[in-house]
PDB file of N, CA, C and O in Angstrom:
ATOM      1  N   MET A   1       0.790  -1.210   0.033  1.00  0.00           N
ATOM      2  CA  MET A   1      -0.074  -0.032   0.073  1.00  0.00           C
ATOM      3  C   MET A   1       0.848   1.255  -0.045  1.00  0.00           C
ATOM      4  O   MET A   1       0.580   2.155  -0.649  1.00  0.00           O
ATOM      5  N   GLU A   2       1.878   1.213   0.797  1.00  0.00           N
ATOM      6  CA  GLU A   2       2.829   2.355   0.806  1.00  0.00           C
ATOM      7  C   GLU A   2       3.588   2.614  -0.512  1.00  0.00           C
ATOM      8  O   GLU A   2       3.762   3.647  -0.950  1.00  0.00           O
ATOM      9  N   ARG A   3       4.041   1.407  -0.967  1.00  0.00           N
ATOM     10  CA  ARG A   3       4.926   1.571  -2.262  1.00  0.00           C
ATOM     11  C   ARG A   3       4.220   2.176  -3.303  1.00  0.00           C
ATOM     12  O   ARG A   3       4.693   3.023  -4.144  1.00  0.00           O
ATOM     13  N   TYR A   4       2.872   1.823  -3.565  1.00  0.00           N
ATOM     14  CA  TYR A   4       2.163   2.292  -4.615  1.00  0.00           C
ATOM     15  C   TYR A   4       1.096   3.325  -4.307  1.00  0.00           C
ATOM     16  O   TYR A   4       0.360   3.828  -5.168  1.00  0.00           O
ATOM     17  N   ASN A   5       1.129   3.629  -2.985  1.00  0.00           N
ATOM     18  CA  ASN A   5       0.263   4.848  -2.450  1.00  0.00           C
ATOM     19  C   ASN A   5      -1.154   4.507  -2.789  1.00  0.00           C
ATOM     20  O   ASN A   5      -1.822   5.417  -3.551  1.00  0.00           O
ATOM     21  N   VAL A   6      -1.546   3.352  -2.473  1.00  0.00           N
ATOM     22  CA  VAL A   6      -3.047   2.927  -2.572  1.00  0.00           C
ATOM     23  C   VAL A   6      -3.784   2.443  -1.459  1.00  0.00           C
ATOM     24  O   VAL A   6      -2.967   2.082  -0.461  1.00  0.00           O
ATOM     25  N   ASN A   7      -4.973   2.252  -1.487  1.00  0.00           N
ATOM     26  CA  ASN A   7      -5.675   1.864  -0.244  1.00  0.00           C
ATOM     27  C   ASN A   7      -5.739   0.338  -0.218  1.00  0.00           C
ATOM     28  O   ASN A   7      -5.312  -0.393  -1.141  1.00  0.00           O
ATOM     29  N   GLU A   8      -6.297  -0.262   0.865  1.00  0.00           N
ATOM     30  CA  GLU A   8      -6.176  -1.656   1.028  1.00  0.00           C
ATOM     31  C   GLU A   8      -6.900  -2.416  -0.094  1.00  0.00           C
ATOM     32  O   GLU A   8      -6.530  -3.435  -0.546  1.00  0.00           O
ATOM     33  N   ILE A   9      -8.064  -1.936  -0.522  1.00  0.00           N
ATOM     34  CA  ILE A   9      -8.851  -2.502  -1.551  1.00  0.00           C
ATOM     35  C   ILE A   9      -8.092  -2.566  -2.777  1.00  0.00           C
ATOM     36  O   ILE A   9      -8.019  -3.719  -3.515  1.00  0.00           O
ATOM     37  N   LYS A  10      -7.522  -1.501  -3.199  1.00  0.00           N
ATOM     38  CA  LYS A  10      -6.727  -1.382  -4.542  1.00  0.00           C
ATOM     39  C   LYS A  10      -5.521  -2.286  -4.349  1.00  0.00           C
ATOM     40  O   LYS A  10      -5.135  -2.991  -5.319  1.00  0.00           O
ATOM     41  N   ALA A  11      -4.919  -2.359  -3.216  1.00  0.00           N
ATOM     42  CA  ALA A  11      -3.633  -3.174  -2.974  1.00  0.00           C
ATOM     43  C   ALA A  11      -4.048  -4.720  -3.156  1.00  0.00           C
ATOM     44  O   ALA A  11      -3.361  -5.445  -3.851  1.00  0.00           O
ATOM     45  N   LYS A  12      -5.150  -5.129  -2.632  1.00  0.00           N
ATOM     46  CA  LYS A  12      -5.696  -6.501  -2.854  1.00  0.00           C
ATOM     47  C   LYS A  12      -5.935  -6.830  -4.324  1.00  0.00           C
ATOM     48  O   LYS A  12      -5.714  -7.884  -4.830  1.00  0.00           O
ATOM     49  N   GLU A  13      -6.440  -5.808  -5.070  1.00  0.00           N
ATOM     50  CA  GLU A  13      -6.707  -6.078  -6.499  1.00  0.00           C
ATOM     51  C   GLU A  13      -5.415  -6.163  -7.203  1.00  0.00           C
ATOM     52  O   GLU A  13      -5.251  -7.016  -8.136  1.00  0.00           O
ATOM     53  N   LEU A  14      -4.435  -5.392  -6.910  1.00  0.00           N
ATOM     54  CA  LEU A  14      -3.036  -5.391  -7.504  1.00  0.00           C
ATOM     55  C   LEU A  14      -2.465  -6.830  -7.255  1.00  0.00           C
ATOM     56  O   LEU A  14      -1.894  -7.445  -8.164  1.00  0.00           O
ATOM     57  N   ILE A  15      -2.604  -7.327  -6.034  1.00  0.00           N
ATOM     58  CA  ILE A  15      -2.017  -8.555  -5.697  1.00  0.00           C
ATOM     59  C   ILE A  15      -2.748  -9.703  -6.469  1.00  0.00           C
ATOM     60  O   ILE A  15      -2.078 -10.595  -7.012  1.00  0.00           O
ATOM     61  N   ALA A  16      -3.979  -9.671  -6.503  1.00  0.00           N
ATOM     62  CA  ALA A  16      -4.848 -10.739  -7.220  1.00  0.00           C
ATOM     63  C   ALA A  16      -4.433 -10.523  -8.717  1.00  0.00           C
ATOM     64  O   ALA A  16      -4.233 -11.688  -9.318  1.00  0.00           O
ATOM     65  N   ASP A  17      -4.280  -9.492  -9.340  1.00  0.00           N
ATOM     66  CA  ASP A  17      -3.837  -9.369 -10.720  1.00  0.00           C
ATOM     67  C   ASP A  17      -2.469  -9.906 -10.995  1.00  0.00           C
ATOM     68  O   ASP A  17      -2.202 -10.578 -11.944  1.00  0.00           O
ATOM     69  N   ASN A  18      -1.577  -9.628 -10.019  1.00  0.00           N
ATOM     70  CA  ASN A  18      -0.242 -10.122 -10.178  1.00  0.00           C
ATOM     71  C   ASN A  18      -0.231 -11.559 -10.003  1.00  0.00           C
ATOM     72  O   ASN A  18       0.528 -12.306 -10.778  1.00  0.00           O
ATOM     73  N   ASP A  19      -0.923 -12.115  -9.131  1.00  0.00           N
ATOM     74  CA  ASP A  19      -1.004 -13.637  -8.950  1.00  0.00           C
ATOM     75  C   ASP A  19      -1.491 -14.314 -10.255  1.00  0.00           C
ATOM     76  O   ASP A  19      -0.999 -15.318 -10.652  1.00  0.00           O
ATOM     77  N   TYR A  20      -2.538 -13.679 -10.790  1.00  0.00           N
ATOM     78  CA  TYR A  20      -3.157 -14.327 -11.983  1.00  0.00           C
ATOM     79  C   TYR A  20      -2.125 -14.184 -13.206  1.00  0.00           C
ATOM     80  O   TYR A  20      -1.991 -15.188 -13.866  1.00  0.00           O
ATOM     81  N   THR A  21      -1.447 -13.178 -13.262  1.00  0.00           N
ATOM     82  CA  THR A  21      -0.402 -13.023 -14.392  1.00  0.00           C
ATOM     83  C   THR A  21       0.667 -14.044 -14.132  1.00  0.00           C
ATOM     84  O   THR A  21       1.105 -14.687 -15.126  1.00  0.00           O
ATOM     85  N   ARG A  22       1.148 -14.227 -12.934  1.00  0.00           N
ATOM     86  CA  ARG A  22       2.212 -15.358 -12.732  1.00  0.00           C
ATOM     87  C   ARG A  22       1.565 -16.651 -13.021  1.00  0.00           C
ATOM     88  O   ARG A  22       2.313 -17.535 -13.581  1.00  0.00           O
ATOM     89  N   GLU A  23       0.396 -16.942 -12.547  1.00  0.00           N
ATOM     90  CA  GLU A  23      -0.243 -18.236 -13.000  1.00  0.00           C
ATOM     91  C   GLU A  23      -0.320 -18.524 -14.330  1.00  0.00           C
ATOM     92  O   GLU A  23       0.110 -19.563 -14.799  1.00  0.00           O
ATOM     93  N   LEU A  24      -0.831 -17.482 -15.139  1.00  0.00           N
ATOM     94  CA  LEU A  24      -0.909 -17.632 -16.598  1.00  0.00           C
ATOM     95  C   LEU A  24       0.381 -17.859 -17.243  1.00  0.00           C
ATOM     96  O   LEU A  24       0.642 -18.720 -18.066  1.00  0.00           O
ATOM     97  N   PHE A  25       1.464 -17.115 -16.813  1.00  0.00           N
ATOM     98  CA  PHE A  25       2.889 -17.246 -17.347  1.00  0.00           C
ATOM     99  C   PHE A  25       3.367 -18.545 -17.010  1.00  0.00           C
ATOM    100  O   PHE A  25       3.907 -19.218 -18.013  1.00  0.00           O
ATOM    101  N   THR A  26       3.200 -19.125 -15.758  1.00  0.00           N
ATOM    102  CA  THR A  26       3.716 -20.401 -15.533  1.00  0.00           C
ATOM    103  C   THR A  26       3.022 -21.483 -16.402  1.00  0.00           C
ATOM    104  O   THR A  26       3.600 -22.410 -16.896  1.00  0.00           O
ATOM    105  N   LYS A  27       1.703 -21.545 -16.437  1.00  0.00           N
ATOM    106  CA  LYS A  27       0.948 -22.440 -17.199  1.00  0.00           C
ATOM    107  C   LYS A  27       1.233 -22.396 -18.765  1.00  0.00           C
ATOM    108  O   LYS A  27       1.509 -23.375 -19.269  1.00  0.00           O
ATOM    109  N   THR A  28       1.497 -21.120 -19.217  1.00  0.00           N
ATOM    110  CA  THR A  28       1.792 -21.001 -20.640  1.00  0.00           C
ATOM    111  C   THR A  28       3.235 -21.495 -21.090  1.00  0.00           C
ATOM    112  O   THR A  28       3.356 -22.190 -22.044  1.00  0.00           O
ATOM    113  N   PHE A  29       4.173 -21.229 -20.246  1.00  0.00           N
ATOM    114  CA  PHE A  29       5.500 -21.556 -20.635  1.00  0.00           C
ATOM    115  C   PHE A  29       6.095 -22.789 -20.127  1.00  0.00           C
ATOM    116  O   PHE A  29       7.227 -23.206 -20.494  1.00  0.00           O
ATOM    117  N   THR A  30       5.502 -23.351 -19.074  1.00  0.00           N
ATOM    118  CA  THR A  30       5.872 -24.611 -18.479  1.00  0.00           C
ATOM    119  C   THR A  30       4.827 -25.705 -18.522  1.00  0.00           C
ATOM    120  O   THR A  30       5.333 -26.892 -18.522  1.00  0.00           O
ATOM    121  N   GLY A  31       3.622 -25.305 -18.812  1.00  0.00           N
ATOM    122  CA  GLY A  31       2.684 -26.402 -18.814  1.00  0.00           C
ATOM    123  C   GLY A  31       2.249 -26.916 -17.447  1.00  0.00           C
ATOM    124  O   GLY A  31       1.464 -27.867 -17.320  1.00  0.00           O
ATOM    125  N   CYS A  32       2.763 -26.283 -16.382  1.00  0.00           N
ATOM    126  CA  CYS A  32       2.740 -26.745 -15.038  1.00  0.00           C
ATOM    127  C   CYS A  32       1.668 -25.918 -14.315  1.00  0.00           C
ATOM    128  O   CYS A  32       1.525 -24.726 -14.630  1.00  0.00           O
ATOM    129  N   ASN A  33       0.904 -26.383 -13.359  1.00  0.00           N
ATOM    130  CA  ASN A  33       0.020 -25.680 -12.485  1.00  0.00           C
ATOM    131  C   ASN A  33       0.879 -24.967 -11.491  1.00  0.00           C
ATOM    132  O   ASN A  33       1.598 -25.464 -10.643  1.00  0.00           O
ATOM    133  N   TRP A  34       0.558 -23.654 -11.376  1.00  0.00           N
ATOM    134  CA  TRP A  34       1.320 -22.798 -10.479  1.00  0.00           C
ATOM    135  C   TRP A  34       1.094 -23.214  -9.013  1.00  0.00           C
ATOM    136  O   TRP A  34       2.001 -23.049  -8.174  1.00  0.00           O
ATOM    137  N   TYR A  35       0.007 -23.675  -8.713  1.00  0.00           N
ATOM    138  CA  TYR A  35      -0.431 -24.098  -7.333  1.00  0.00           C
ATOM    139  C   TYR A  35       0.041 -25.457  -6.925  1.00  0.00           C
ATOM    140  O   TYR A  35      -0.174 -25.855  -5.846  1.00  0.00           O
ATOM    141  N   ASP A  36       0.650 -26.180  -7.839  1.00  0.00           N
ATOM    142  CA  ASP A  36       1.034 -27.582  -7.521  1.00  0.00           C
ATOM    143  C   ASP A  36       2.283 -27.568  -6.764  1.00  0.00           C
ATOM    144  O   ASP A  36       3.345 -27.262  -7.328  1.00  0.00           O
ATOM    145  N   ALA A  37       2.268 -27.913  -5.486  1.00  0.00           N
ATOM    146  CA  ALA A  37       3.437 -27.966  -4.596  1.00  0.00           C
ATOM    147  C   ALA A  37       4.586 -28.870  -5.133  1.00  0.00           C
ATOM    148  O   ALA A  37       5.701 -28.690  -4.767  1.00  0.00           O
ATOM    149  N   ARG A  38       4.236 -29.798  -5.929  1.00  0.00           N
ATOM    150  CA  ARG A  38       5.327 -30.663  -6.449  1.00  0.00           C
ATOM    151  C   ARG A  38       6.217 -30.046  -7.418  1.00  0.00           C
ATOM    152  O   ARG A  38       7.285 -30.566  -7.774  1.00  0.00           O
ATOM    153  N   ASN A  39       5.850 -28.825  -7.953  1.00  0.00           N
ATOM    154  CA  ASN A  39       6.647 -28.064  -8.804  1.00  0.00           C
ATOM    155  C   ASN A  39       7.759 -27.132  -8.185  1.00  0.00           C
ATOM    156  O   ASN A  39       8.513 -26.509  -8.726  1.00  0.00           O
ATOM    157  N   TYR A  40       7.771 -27.189  -6.769  1.00  0.00           N
ATOM    158  CA  TYR A  40       8.674 -26.471  -5.980  1.00  0.00           C
ATOM    159  C   TYR A  40       9.621 -27.267  -5.130  1.00  0.00           C
ATOM    160  O   TYR A  40       9.140 -28.330  -4.560  1.00  0.00           O
ATOM    161  N   ASP A  41      10.831 -26.737  -4.859  1.00  0.00           N
ATOM    162  CA  ASP A  41      11.668 -27.507  -3.938  1.00  0.00           C
ATOM    163  C   ASP A  41      11.400 -27.057  -2.557  1.00  0.00           C
ATOM    164  O   ASP A  41      11.553 -27.888  -1.599  1.00  0.00           O
ATOM    165  N   LEU A  42      10.927 -25.891  -2.360  1.00  0.00           N
ATOM    166  CA  LEU A  42      10.604 -25.390  -1.025  1.00  0.00           C
ATOM    167  C   LEU A  42       9.592 -24.257  -1.066  1.00  0.00           C
ATOM    168  O   LEU A  42       9.631 -23.402  -1.983  1.00  0.00           O
ATOM    169  N   ALA A  43       8.525 -24.466  -0.158  1.00  0.00           N
ATOM    170  CA  ALA A  43       7.542 -23.357  -0.107  1.00  0.00           C
ATOM    171  C   ALA A  43       7.285 -22.902   1.309  1.00  0.00           C
ATOM    172  O   ALA A  43       7.333 -23.865   2.133  1.00  0.00           O
ATOM    173  N   LEU A  44       7.309 -21.693   1.595  1.00  0.00           N
ATOM    174  CA  LEU A  44       7.055 -21.140   2.921  1.00  0.00           C
ATOM    175  C   LEU A  44       5.800 -20.296   3.019  1.00  0.00           C
ATOM    176  O   LEU A  44       5.659 -19.439   2.054  1.00  0.00           O
ATOM    177  N   ASP A  45       5.039 -20.448   4.094  1.00  0.00           N
ATOM    178  CA  ASP A  45       4.009 -19.587   4.311  1.00  0.00           C
ATOM    179  C   ASP A  45       4.625 -18.508   5.209  1.00  0.00           C
ATOM    180  O   ASP A  45       4.702 -18.635   6.455  1.00  0.00           O
ATOM    181  N   VAL A  46       4.992 -17.434   4.572  1.00  0.00           N
ATOM    182  CA  VAL A  46       5.714 -16.329   5.253  1.00  0.00           C
ATOM    183  C   VAL A  46       4.997 -15.771   6.526  1.00  0.00           C
ATOM    184  O   VAL A  46       5.564 -15.277   7.539  1.00  0.00           O
ATOM    185  N   LYS A  47       3.649 -15.711   6.343  1.00  0.00           N
ATOM    186  CA  LYS A  47       2.830 -15.116   7.504  1.00  0.00           C
ATOM    187  C   LYS A  47       2.955 -15.974   8.732  1.00  0.00           C
ATOM    188  O   LYS A  47       2.906 -15.300   9.838  1.00  0.00           O
ATOM    189  N   ASN A  48       3.405 -17.120   8.741  1.00  0.00           N
ATOM    190  CA  ASN A  48       3.786 -17.962   9.955  1.00  0.00           C
ATOM    191  C   ASN A  48       5.022 -17.674  10.516  1.00  0.00           C
ATOM    192  O   ASN A  48       5.358 -17.823  11.762  1.00  0.00           O
ATOM    193  N   PHE A  49       6.011 -17.047   9.727  1.00  0.00           N
ATOM    194  CA  PHE A  49       7.354 -16.755  10.236  1.00  0.00           C
ATOM    195  C   PHE A  49       7.589 -15.272  10.345  1.00  0.00           C
ATOM    196  O   PHE A  49       8.539 -14.952  11.014  1.00  0.00           O
ATOM    197  N   GLY A  50       6.959 -14.448   9.605  1.00  0.00           N
ATOM    198  CA  GLY A  50       7.296 -13.116   9.418  1.00  0.00           C
ATOM    199  C   GLY A  50       8.546 -13.060   8.524  1.00  0.00           C
ATOM    200  O   GLY A  50       9.246 -14.146   8.245  1.00  0.00           O
ATOM    201  N   VAL A  51       8.830 -11.880   7.947  1.00  0.00           N
ATOM    202  CA  VAL A  51       9.954 -11.881   7.001  1.00  0.00           C
ATOM    203  C   VAL A  51      11.288 -12.282   7.676  1.00  0.00           C
ATOM    204  O   VAL A  51      11.956 -13.095   7.082  1.00  0.00           O
ATOM    205  N   GLN A  52      11.726 -11.666   8.694  1.00  0.00           N
ATOM    206  CA  GLN A  52      12.848 -12.004   9.355  1.00  0.00           C
ATOM    207  C   GLN A  52      13.077 -13.459   9.740  1.00  0.00           C
ATOM    208  O   GLN A  52      14.030 -14.134   9.545  1.00  0.00           O
ATOM    209  N   GLY A  53      11.871 -14.077  10.217  1.00  0.00           N
ATOM    210  CA  GLY A  53      11.798 -15.443  10.632  1.00  0.00           C
ATOM    211  C   GLY A  53      12.144 -16.392   9.339  1.00  0.00           C
ATOM    212  O   GLY A  53      12.706 -17.303   9.484  1.00  0.00           O
ATOM    213  N   ALA A  54      11.407 -15.993   8.233  1.00  0.00           N
ATOM    214  CA  ALA A  54      11.715 -16.714   7.011  1.00  0.00           C
ATOM    215  C   ALA A  54      13.142 -16.598   6.540  1.00  0.00           C
ATOM    216  O   ALA A  54      13.681 -17.638   6.120  1.00  0.00           O
ATOM    217  N   VAL A  55      13.786 -15.453   6.635  1.00  0.00           N
ATOM    218  CA  VAL A  55      15.088 -15.439   6.261  1.00  0.00           C
ATOM    219  C   VAL A  55      16.007 -16.239   7.261  1.00  0.00           C
ATOM    220  O   VAL A  55      16.785 -16.924   6.575  1.00  0.00           O
ATOM    221  N   GLU A  56      15.729 -16.174   8.479  1.00  0.00           N
ATOM    222  CA  GLU A  56      16.555 -17.048   9.349  1.00  0.00           C
ATOM    223  C   GLU A  56      16.275 -18.451   9.073  1.00  0.00           C
ATOM    224  O   GLU A  56      17.216 -19.319   9.071  1.00  0.00           O
ATOM    225  N   PHE A  57      15.105 -18.918   8.764  1.00  0.00           N
ATOM    226  CA  PHE A  57      14.738 -20.332   8.482  1.00  0.00           C
ATOM    227  C   PHE A  57      15.512 -20.701   7.175  1.00  0.00           C
ATOM    228  O   PHE A  57      16.282 -21.859   7.173  1.00  0.00           O
ATOM    229  N   LEU A  58      15.549 -19.852   6.204  1.00  0.00           N
ATOM    230  CA  LEU A  58      16.181 -20.254   4.976  1.00  0.00           C
ATOM    231  C   LEU A  58      17.649 -20.301   5.121  1.00  0.00           C
ATOM    232  O   LEU A  58      18.420 -21.237   4.547  1.00  0.00           O
ATOM    233  N   LEU A  59      18.338 -19.417   5.788  1.00  0.00           N
ATOM    234  CA  LEU A  59      19.753 -19.448   6.170  1.00  0.00           C
ATOM    235  C   LEU A  59      20.075 -20.748   6.750  1.00  0.00           C
ATOM    236  O   LEU A  59      21.078 -21.187   6.521  1.00  0.00           O
ATOM    237  N   ASN A  60      19.337 -21.110   7.808  1.00  0.00           N
ATOM    238  CA  ASN A  60      19.485 -22.439   8.507  1.00  0.00           C
ATOM    239  C   ASN A  60      19.290 -23.593   7.524  1.00  0.00           C
ATOM    240  O   ASN A  60      20.047 -24.559   7.565  1.00  0.00           O
ATOM    241  N   PHE A  61      18.353 -23.507   6.745  1.00  0.00           N
ATOM    242  CA  PHE A  61      17.993 -24.557   5.777  1.00  0.00           C
ATOM    243  C   PHE A  61      19.286 -24.767   4.853  1.00  0.00           C
ATOM    244  O   PHE A  61      19.606 -25.943   4.548  1.00  0.00           O
ATOM    245  N   ILE A  62      19.787 -23.803   4.202  1.00  0.00           N
ATOM    246  CA  ILE A  62      20.876 -23.963   3.217  1.00  0.00           C
ATOM    247  C   ILE A  62      22.273 -23.981   3.941  1.00  0.00           C
ATOM    248  O   ILE A  62      23.277 -24.424   3.300  1.00  0.00           O
ATOM    249  N   GLY A  63      22.353 -23.541   5.222  1.00  0.00           N
ATOM    250  CA  GLY A  63      23.662 -23.589   5.909  1.00  0.00           C
ATOM    251  C   GLY A  63      24.021 -24.915   6.497  1.00  0.00           C
ATOM    252  O   GLY A  63      24.676 -25.662   6.508  1.00  0.00           O
TER     253      GLY A  63
END
């Protein structure tokens, strides 16, 4: 919201549009489903860690 100076509703619309674009790109160029976890080596739900917690987790994971 701060980066693009928009309200919460507009920010959610931008996120949904960006997610749709990524999903379409992935399906078009790889033939894979963007939501299929088997296509990823690692997936984190960052809301459970916070950004700093996710960074620490990843550093421990690769270290």
